[in-house]
mmCIF file of C-alpha atoms and ligand atoms in Angstrom:
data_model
loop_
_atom_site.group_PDB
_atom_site.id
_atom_site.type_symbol
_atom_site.label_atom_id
_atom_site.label_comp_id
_atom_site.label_asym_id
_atom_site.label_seq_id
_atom_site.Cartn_x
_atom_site.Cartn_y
_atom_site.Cartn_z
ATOM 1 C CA UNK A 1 28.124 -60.528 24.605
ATOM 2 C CA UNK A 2 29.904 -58.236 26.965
ATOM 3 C CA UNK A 3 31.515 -61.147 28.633
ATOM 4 C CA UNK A 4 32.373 -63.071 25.215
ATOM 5 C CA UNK A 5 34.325 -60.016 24.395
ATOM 6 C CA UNK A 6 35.830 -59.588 27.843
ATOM 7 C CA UNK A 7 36.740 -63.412 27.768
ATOM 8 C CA UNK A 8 38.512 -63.090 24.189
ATOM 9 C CA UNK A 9 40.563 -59.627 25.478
ATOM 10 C CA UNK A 10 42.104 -61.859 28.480
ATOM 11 C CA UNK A 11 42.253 -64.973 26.162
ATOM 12 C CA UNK A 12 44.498 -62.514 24.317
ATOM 13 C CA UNK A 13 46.125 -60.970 26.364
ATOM 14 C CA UNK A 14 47.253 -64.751 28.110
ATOM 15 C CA UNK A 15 48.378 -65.532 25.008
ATOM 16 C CA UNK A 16 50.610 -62.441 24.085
ATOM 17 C CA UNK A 17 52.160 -63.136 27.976
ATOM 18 C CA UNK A 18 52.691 -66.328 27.225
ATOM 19 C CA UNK A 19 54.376 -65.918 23.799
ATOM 20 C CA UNK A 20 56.116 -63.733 25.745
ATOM 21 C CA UNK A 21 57.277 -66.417 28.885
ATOM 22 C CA UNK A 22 58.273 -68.678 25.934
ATOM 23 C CA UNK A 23 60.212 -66.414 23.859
ATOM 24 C CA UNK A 24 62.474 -65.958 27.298
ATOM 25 C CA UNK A 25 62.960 -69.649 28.142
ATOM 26 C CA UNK A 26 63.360 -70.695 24.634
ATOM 27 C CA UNK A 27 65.013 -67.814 22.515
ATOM 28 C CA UNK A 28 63.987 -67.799 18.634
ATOM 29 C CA UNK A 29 66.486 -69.093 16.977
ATOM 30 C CA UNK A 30 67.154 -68.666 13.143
ATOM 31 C CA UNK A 31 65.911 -71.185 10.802
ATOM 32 C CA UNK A 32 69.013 -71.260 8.649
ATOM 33 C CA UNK A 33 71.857 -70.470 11.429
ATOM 34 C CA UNK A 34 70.415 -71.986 14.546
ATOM 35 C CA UNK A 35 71.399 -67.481 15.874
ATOM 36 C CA UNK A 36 69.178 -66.253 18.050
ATOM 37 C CA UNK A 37 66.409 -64.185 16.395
ATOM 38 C CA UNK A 38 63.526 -61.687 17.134
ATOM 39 C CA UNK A 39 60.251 -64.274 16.465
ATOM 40 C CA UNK A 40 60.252 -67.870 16.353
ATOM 41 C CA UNK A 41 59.939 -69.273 12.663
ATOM 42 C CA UNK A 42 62.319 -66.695 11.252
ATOM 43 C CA UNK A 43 65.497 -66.195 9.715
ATOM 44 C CA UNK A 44 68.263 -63.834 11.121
ATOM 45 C CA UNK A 45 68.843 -60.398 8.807
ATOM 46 C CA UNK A 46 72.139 -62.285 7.190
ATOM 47 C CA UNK A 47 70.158 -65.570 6.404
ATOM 48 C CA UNK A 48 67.832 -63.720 4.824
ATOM 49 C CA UNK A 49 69.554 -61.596 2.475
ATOM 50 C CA UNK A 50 71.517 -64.339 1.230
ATOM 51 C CA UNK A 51 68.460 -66.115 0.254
ATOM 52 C CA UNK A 52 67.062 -65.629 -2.624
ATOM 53 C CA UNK A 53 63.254 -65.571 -2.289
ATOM 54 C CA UNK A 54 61.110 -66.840 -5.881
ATOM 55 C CA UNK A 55 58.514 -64.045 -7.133
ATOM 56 C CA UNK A 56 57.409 -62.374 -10.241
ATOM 57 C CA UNK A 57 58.350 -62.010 -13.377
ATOM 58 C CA UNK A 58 58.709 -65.954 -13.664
ATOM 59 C CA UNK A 59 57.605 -68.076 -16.362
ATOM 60 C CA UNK A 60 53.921 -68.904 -15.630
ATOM 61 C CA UNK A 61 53.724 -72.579 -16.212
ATOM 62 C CA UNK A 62 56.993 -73.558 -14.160
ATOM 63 C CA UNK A 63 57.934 -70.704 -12.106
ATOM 64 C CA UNK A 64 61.154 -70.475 -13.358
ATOM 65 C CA UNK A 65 62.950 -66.473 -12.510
ATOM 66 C CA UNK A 66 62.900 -64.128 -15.141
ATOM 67 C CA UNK A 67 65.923 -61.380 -15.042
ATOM 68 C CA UNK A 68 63.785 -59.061 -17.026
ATOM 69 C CA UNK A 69 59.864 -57.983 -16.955
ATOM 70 C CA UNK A 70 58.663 -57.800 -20.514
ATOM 71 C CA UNK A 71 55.104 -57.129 -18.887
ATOM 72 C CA UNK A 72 52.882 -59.915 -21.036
ATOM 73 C CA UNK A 73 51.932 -63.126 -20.120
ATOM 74 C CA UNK A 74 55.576 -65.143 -19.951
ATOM 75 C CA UNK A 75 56.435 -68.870 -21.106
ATOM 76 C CA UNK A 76 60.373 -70.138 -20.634
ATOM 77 C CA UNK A 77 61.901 -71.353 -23.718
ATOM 78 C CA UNK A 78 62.222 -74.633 -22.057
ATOM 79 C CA UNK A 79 58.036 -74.590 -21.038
ATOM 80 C CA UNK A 80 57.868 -74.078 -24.919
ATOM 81 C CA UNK A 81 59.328 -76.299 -26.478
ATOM 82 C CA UNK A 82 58.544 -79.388 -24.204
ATOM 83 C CA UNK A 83 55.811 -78.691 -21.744
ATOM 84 C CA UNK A 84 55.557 -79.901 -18.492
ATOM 85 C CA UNK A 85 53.047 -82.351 -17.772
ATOM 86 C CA UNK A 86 51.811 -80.267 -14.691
ATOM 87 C CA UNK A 87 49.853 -76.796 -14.979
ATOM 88 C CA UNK A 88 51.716 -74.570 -12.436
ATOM 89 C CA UNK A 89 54.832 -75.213 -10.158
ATOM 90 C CA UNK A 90 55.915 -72.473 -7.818
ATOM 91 C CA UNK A 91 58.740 -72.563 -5.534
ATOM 92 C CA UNK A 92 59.633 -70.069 -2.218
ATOM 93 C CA UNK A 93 62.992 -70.021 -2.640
ATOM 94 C CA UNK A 94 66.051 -71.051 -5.247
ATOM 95 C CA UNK A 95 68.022 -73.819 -3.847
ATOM 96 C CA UNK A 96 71.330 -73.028 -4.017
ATOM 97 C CA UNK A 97 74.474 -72.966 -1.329
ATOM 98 C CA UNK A 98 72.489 -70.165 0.514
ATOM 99 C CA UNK A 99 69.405 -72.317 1.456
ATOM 100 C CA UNK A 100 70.572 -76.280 0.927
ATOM 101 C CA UNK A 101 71.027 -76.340 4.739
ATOM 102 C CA UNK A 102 66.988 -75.002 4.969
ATOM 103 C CA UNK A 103 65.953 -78.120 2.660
ATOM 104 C CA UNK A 104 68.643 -80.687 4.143
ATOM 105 C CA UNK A 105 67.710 -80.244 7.866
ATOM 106 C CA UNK A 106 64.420 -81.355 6.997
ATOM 107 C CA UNK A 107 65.515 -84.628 6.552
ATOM 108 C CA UNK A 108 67.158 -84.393 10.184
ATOM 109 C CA UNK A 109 64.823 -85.218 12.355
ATOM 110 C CA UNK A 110 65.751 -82.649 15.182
ATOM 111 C CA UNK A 111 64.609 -80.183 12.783
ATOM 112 C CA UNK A 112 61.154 -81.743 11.572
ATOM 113 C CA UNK A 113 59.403 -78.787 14.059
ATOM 114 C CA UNK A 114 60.214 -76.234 11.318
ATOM 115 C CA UNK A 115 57.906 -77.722 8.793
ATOM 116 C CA UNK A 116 55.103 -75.451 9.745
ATOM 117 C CA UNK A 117 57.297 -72.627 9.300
ATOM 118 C CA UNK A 118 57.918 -73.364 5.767
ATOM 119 C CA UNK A 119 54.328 -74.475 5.182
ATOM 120 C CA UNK A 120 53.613 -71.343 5.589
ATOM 121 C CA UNK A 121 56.087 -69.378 3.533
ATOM 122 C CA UNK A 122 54.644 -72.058 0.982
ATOM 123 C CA UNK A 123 51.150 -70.783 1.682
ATOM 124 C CA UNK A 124 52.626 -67.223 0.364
ATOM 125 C CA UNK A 125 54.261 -68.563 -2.648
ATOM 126 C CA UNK A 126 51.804 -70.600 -3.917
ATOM 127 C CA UNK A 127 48.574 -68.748 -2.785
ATOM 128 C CA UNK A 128 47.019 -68.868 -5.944
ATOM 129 C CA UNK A 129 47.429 -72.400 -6.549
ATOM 130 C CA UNK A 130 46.122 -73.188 -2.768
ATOM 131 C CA UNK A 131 42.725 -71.191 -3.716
ATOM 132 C CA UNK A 132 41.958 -73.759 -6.144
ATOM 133 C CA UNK A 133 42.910 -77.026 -4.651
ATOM 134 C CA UNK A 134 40.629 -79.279 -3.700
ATOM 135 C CA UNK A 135 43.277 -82.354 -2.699
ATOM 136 C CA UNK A 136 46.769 -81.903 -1.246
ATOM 137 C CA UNK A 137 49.131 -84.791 -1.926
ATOM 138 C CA UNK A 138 52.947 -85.091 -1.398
ATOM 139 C CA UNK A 139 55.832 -86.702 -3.477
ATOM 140 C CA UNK A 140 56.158 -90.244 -1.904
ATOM 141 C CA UNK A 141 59.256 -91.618 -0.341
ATOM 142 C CA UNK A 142 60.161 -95.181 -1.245
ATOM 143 C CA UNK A 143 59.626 -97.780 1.876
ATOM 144 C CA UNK A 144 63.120 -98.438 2.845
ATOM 145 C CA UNK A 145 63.832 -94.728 2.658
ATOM 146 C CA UNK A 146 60.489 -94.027 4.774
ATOM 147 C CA UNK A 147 62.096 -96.582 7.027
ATOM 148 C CA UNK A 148 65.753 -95.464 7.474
ATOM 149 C CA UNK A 149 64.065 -91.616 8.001
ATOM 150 C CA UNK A 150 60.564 -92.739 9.601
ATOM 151 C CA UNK A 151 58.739 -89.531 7.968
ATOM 152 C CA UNK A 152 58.565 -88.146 4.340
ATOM 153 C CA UNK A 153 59.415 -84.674 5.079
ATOM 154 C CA UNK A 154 57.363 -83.917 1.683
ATOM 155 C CA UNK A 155 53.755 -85.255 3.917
ATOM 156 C CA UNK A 156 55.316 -83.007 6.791
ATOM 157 C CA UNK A 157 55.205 -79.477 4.319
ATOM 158 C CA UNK A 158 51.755 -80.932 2.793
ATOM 159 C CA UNK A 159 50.277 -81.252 6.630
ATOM 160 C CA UNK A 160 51.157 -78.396 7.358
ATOM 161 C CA UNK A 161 49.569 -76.493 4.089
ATOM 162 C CA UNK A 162 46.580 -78.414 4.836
ATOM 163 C CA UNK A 163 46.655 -77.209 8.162
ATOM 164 C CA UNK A 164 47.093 -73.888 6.772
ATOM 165 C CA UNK A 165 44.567 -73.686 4.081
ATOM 166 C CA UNK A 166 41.777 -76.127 5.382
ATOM 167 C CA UNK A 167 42.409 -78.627 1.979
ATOM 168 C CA UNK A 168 42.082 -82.143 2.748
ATOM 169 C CA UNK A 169 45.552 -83.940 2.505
ATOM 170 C CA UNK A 170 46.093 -87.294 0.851
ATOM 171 C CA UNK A 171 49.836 -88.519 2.327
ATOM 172 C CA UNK A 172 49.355 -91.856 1.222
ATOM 173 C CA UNK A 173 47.068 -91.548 -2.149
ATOM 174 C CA UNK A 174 50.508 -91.837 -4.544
ATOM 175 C CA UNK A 175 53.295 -95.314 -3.476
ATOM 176 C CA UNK A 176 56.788 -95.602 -4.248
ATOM 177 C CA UNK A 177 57.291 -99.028 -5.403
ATOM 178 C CA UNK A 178 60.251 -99.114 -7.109
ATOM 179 C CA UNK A 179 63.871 -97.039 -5.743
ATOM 180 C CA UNK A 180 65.434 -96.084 -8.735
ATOM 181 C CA UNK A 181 68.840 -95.513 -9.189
ATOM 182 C CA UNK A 182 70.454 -91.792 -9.146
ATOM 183 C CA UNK A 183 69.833 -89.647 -12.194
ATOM 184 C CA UNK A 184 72.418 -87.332 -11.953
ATOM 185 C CA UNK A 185 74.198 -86.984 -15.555
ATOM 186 C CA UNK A 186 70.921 -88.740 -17.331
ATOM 187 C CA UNK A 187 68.852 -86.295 -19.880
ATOM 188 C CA UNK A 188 65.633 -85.619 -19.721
ATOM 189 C CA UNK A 189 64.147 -88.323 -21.506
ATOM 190 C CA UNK A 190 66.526 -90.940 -19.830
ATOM 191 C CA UNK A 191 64.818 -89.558 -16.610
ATOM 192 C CA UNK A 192 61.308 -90.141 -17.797
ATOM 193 C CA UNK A 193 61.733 -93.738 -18.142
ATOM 194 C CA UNK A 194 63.784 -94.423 -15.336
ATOM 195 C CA UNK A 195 60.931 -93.314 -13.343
ATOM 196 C CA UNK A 196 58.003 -95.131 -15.294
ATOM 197 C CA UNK A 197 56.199 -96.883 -13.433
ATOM 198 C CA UNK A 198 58.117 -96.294 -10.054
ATOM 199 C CA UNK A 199 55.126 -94.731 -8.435
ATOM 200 C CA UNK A 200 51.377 -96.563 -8.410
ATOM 201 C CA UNK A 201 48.327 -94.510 -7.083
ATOM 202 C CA UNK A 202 46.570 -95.889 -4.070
ATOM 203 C CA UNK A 203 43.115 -97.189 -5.612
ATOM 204 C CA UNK A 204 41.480 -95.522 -2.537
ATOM 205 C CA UNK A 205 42.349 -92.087 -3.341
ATOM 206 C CA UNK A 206 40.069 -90.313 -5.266
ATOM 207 C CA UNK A 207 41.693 -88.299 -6.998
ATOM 208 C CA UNK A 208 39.078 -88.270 -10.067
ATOM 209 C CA UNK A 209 37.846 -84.691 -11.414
ATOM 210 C CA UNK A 210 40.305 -83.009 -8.262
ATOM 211 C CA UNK A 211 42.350 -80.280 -8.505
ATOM 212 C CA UNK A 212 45.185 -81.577 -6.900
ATOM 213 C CA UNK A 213 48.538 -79.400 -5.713
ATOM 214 C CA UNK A 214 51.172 -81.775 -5.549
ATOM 215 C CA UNK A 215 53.953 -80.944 -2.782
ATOM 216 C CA UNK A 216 57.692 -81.585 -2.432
ATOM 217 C CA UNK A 217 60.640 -80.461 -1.063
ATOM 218 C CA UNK A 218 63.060 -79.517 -3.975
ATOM 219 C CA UNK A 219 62.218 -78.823 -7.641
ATOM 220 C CA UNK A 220 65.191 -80.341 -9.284
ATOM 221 C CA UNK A 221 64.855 -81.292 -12.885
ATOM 222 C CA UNK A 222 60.874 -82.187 -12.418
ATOM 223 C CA UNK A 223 61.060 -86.082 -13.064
ATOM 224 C CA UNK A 224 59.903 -87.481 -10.493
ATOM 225 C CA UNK A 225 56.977 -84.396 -10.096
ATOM 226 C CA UNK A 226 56.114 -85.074 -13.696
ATOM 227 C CA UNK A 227 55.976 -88.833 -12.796
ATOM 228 C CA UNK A 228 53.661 -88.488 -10.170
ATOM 229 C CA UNK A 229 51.741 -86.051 -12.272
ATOM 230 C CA UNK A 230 51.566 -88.559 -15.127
ATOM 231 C CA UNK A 231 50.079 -91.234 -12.075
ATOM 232 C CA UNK A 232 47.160 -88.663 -11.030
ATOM 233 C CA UNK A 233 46.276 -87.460 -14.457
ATOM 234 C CA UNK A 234 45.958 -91.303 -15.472
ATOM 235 C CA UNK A 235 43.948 -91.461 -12.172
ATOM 236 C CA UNK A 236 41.579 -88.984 -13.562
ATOM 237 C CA UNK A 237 42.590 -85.719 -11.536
ATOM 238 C CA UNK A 238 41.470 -82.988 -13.731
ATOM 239 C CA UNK A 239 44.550 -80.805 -12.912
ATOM 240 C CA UNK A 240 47.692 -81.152 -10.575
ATOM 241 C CA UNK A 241 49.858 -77.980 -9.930
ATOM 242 C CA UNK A 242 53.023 -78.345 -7.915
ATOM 243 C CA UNK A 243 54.541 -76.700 -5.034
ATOM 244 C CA UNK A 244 58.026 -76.726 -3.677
ATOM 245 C CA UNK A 245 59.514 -75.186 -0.915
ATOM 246 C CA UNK A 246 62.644 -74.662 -3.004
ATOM 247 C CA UNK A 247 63.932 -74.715 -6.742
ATOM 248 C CA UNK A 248 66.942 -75.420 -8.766
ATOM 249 C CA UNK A 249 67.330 -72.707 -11.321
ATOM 250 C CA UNK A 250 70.739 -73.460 -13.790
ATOM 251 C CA UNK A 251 72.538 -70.642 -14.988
ATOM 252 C CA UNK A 252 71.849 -72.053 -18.455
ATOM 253 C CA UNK A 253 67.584 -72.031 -18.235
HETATM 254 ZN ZN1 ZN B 301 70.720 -67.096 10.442
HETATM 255 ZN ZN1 ZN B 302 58.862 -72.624 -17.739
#
């Protein structure tokens, strides 16, 4: 016992020293800004106050920012009148000019080592959503895009929650089979189709009777999340939440 305990004090101790040795060869530098910073996985004081970090009051099925708290249970218009075909999305951060560089260097692959850093400011965000997963499964990349970038940084964030949280992680259980063509001034509806049947679920995956959280980089207008939602509700998951490491919220939501 005695020596257990003595073992784990210098196990620590090694460990804070070497923290330590590493912090002075390789300074922490700032997620955002690339300026050197106090801890490694951090952002430096003028990163961070020009992010703007995604907590409550929000709208309880999509997460969208409330200005105002009106203290009950809250549900955007938008939630309302069309609902989303997921239960839950929650977001860290709102993308805007402030954090695009966060999301963007993700798909750089010098900068694929701060994935567990934002899995875990995902683990904060979506913590209730976590508790009740049973299956972790990212938005898929079509092949040829898998092959120009050789990594889906949406499997990289899911990894890393499943890392995290101890939830099993399914990167391959939902395919891309189809690249469809930019969205950009299409409605909502226009969106839905595009993306029908554009994703297939890998007969192997199991998602049957699963609570599954569903991970991707952005939340931008929720097609493709509602497509792959559609896929693993027709597969028989019993619920899928989503979780984003960042959100688009439009001035007119
Ligand atoms: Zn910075
Ligand atoms: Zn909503």
């Amino acid at each position: 016992m005695e020596i257990d305990r003595a073992c784990s004090v210098l196990f620590a101790a090694f460990r804070r020293w070497a923290g330590v040795v590493i912090d002075v060869l390789i300074p922490p530098r700032c997620l955002s800004c690339g300026g050197v910073t106090e801890a490694q996985g951090t952002l430096c004081p003028s990163c961070w106050e020009g992010i703007t970090f995604l907590g409550p009051p929000f709208c309880l099925r999509c997460g969208l920012p409330f200005e105002v708290d009106t203290g009950g249970a809250m549900i955007c218009a938008r939630c309302l009148s069309d609902p989303p075909r997921y239960r839950r999305a929650r977001a860290v951060f709102r993308y805007d000019g402030a954090s695009k560089g966060l999301v963007l260097g993700l798909k750089h692959a010098d900068r694929v080592g701060r994935a567990p850093y934002f899995a875990r400011w995902m683990a904060r965000a979506g913590m209730e959503l976590l508790a009740e997963a049973d299956l972790i499964v990212p938005v898929p990349l079509h092949r040829w895009r898998l092959f120009q970038r050789r990594y889906n940084q949406s499997a990289l964030l899911a990894n890393g929650l499943s890392k995290l949280s101890g939830v099993p992680c399914r990167p391959d259980a939902l395919i891309r089979v189809r690249h469809t063509p930019k969205q950009g001034s299409m409605g909502r509806r226009q969106r839905r189709a595009n993306l029908h049947g554009a994703i297939h679920l890998n007969r192997h995956a199991e998602v049957k009777g699963r609570h599954v959280l569903l991970i991707d980089d952005v939340l931008t207008s929720g097609a493709t999340v509602e497509e792959c939602v559609r896929v693993l509700r027709g597969g028989g998951a019993a619920v899928v939440d989503v979780l984003t490491l960042a959100r688009v919220v439009r001035p007119g939501d």
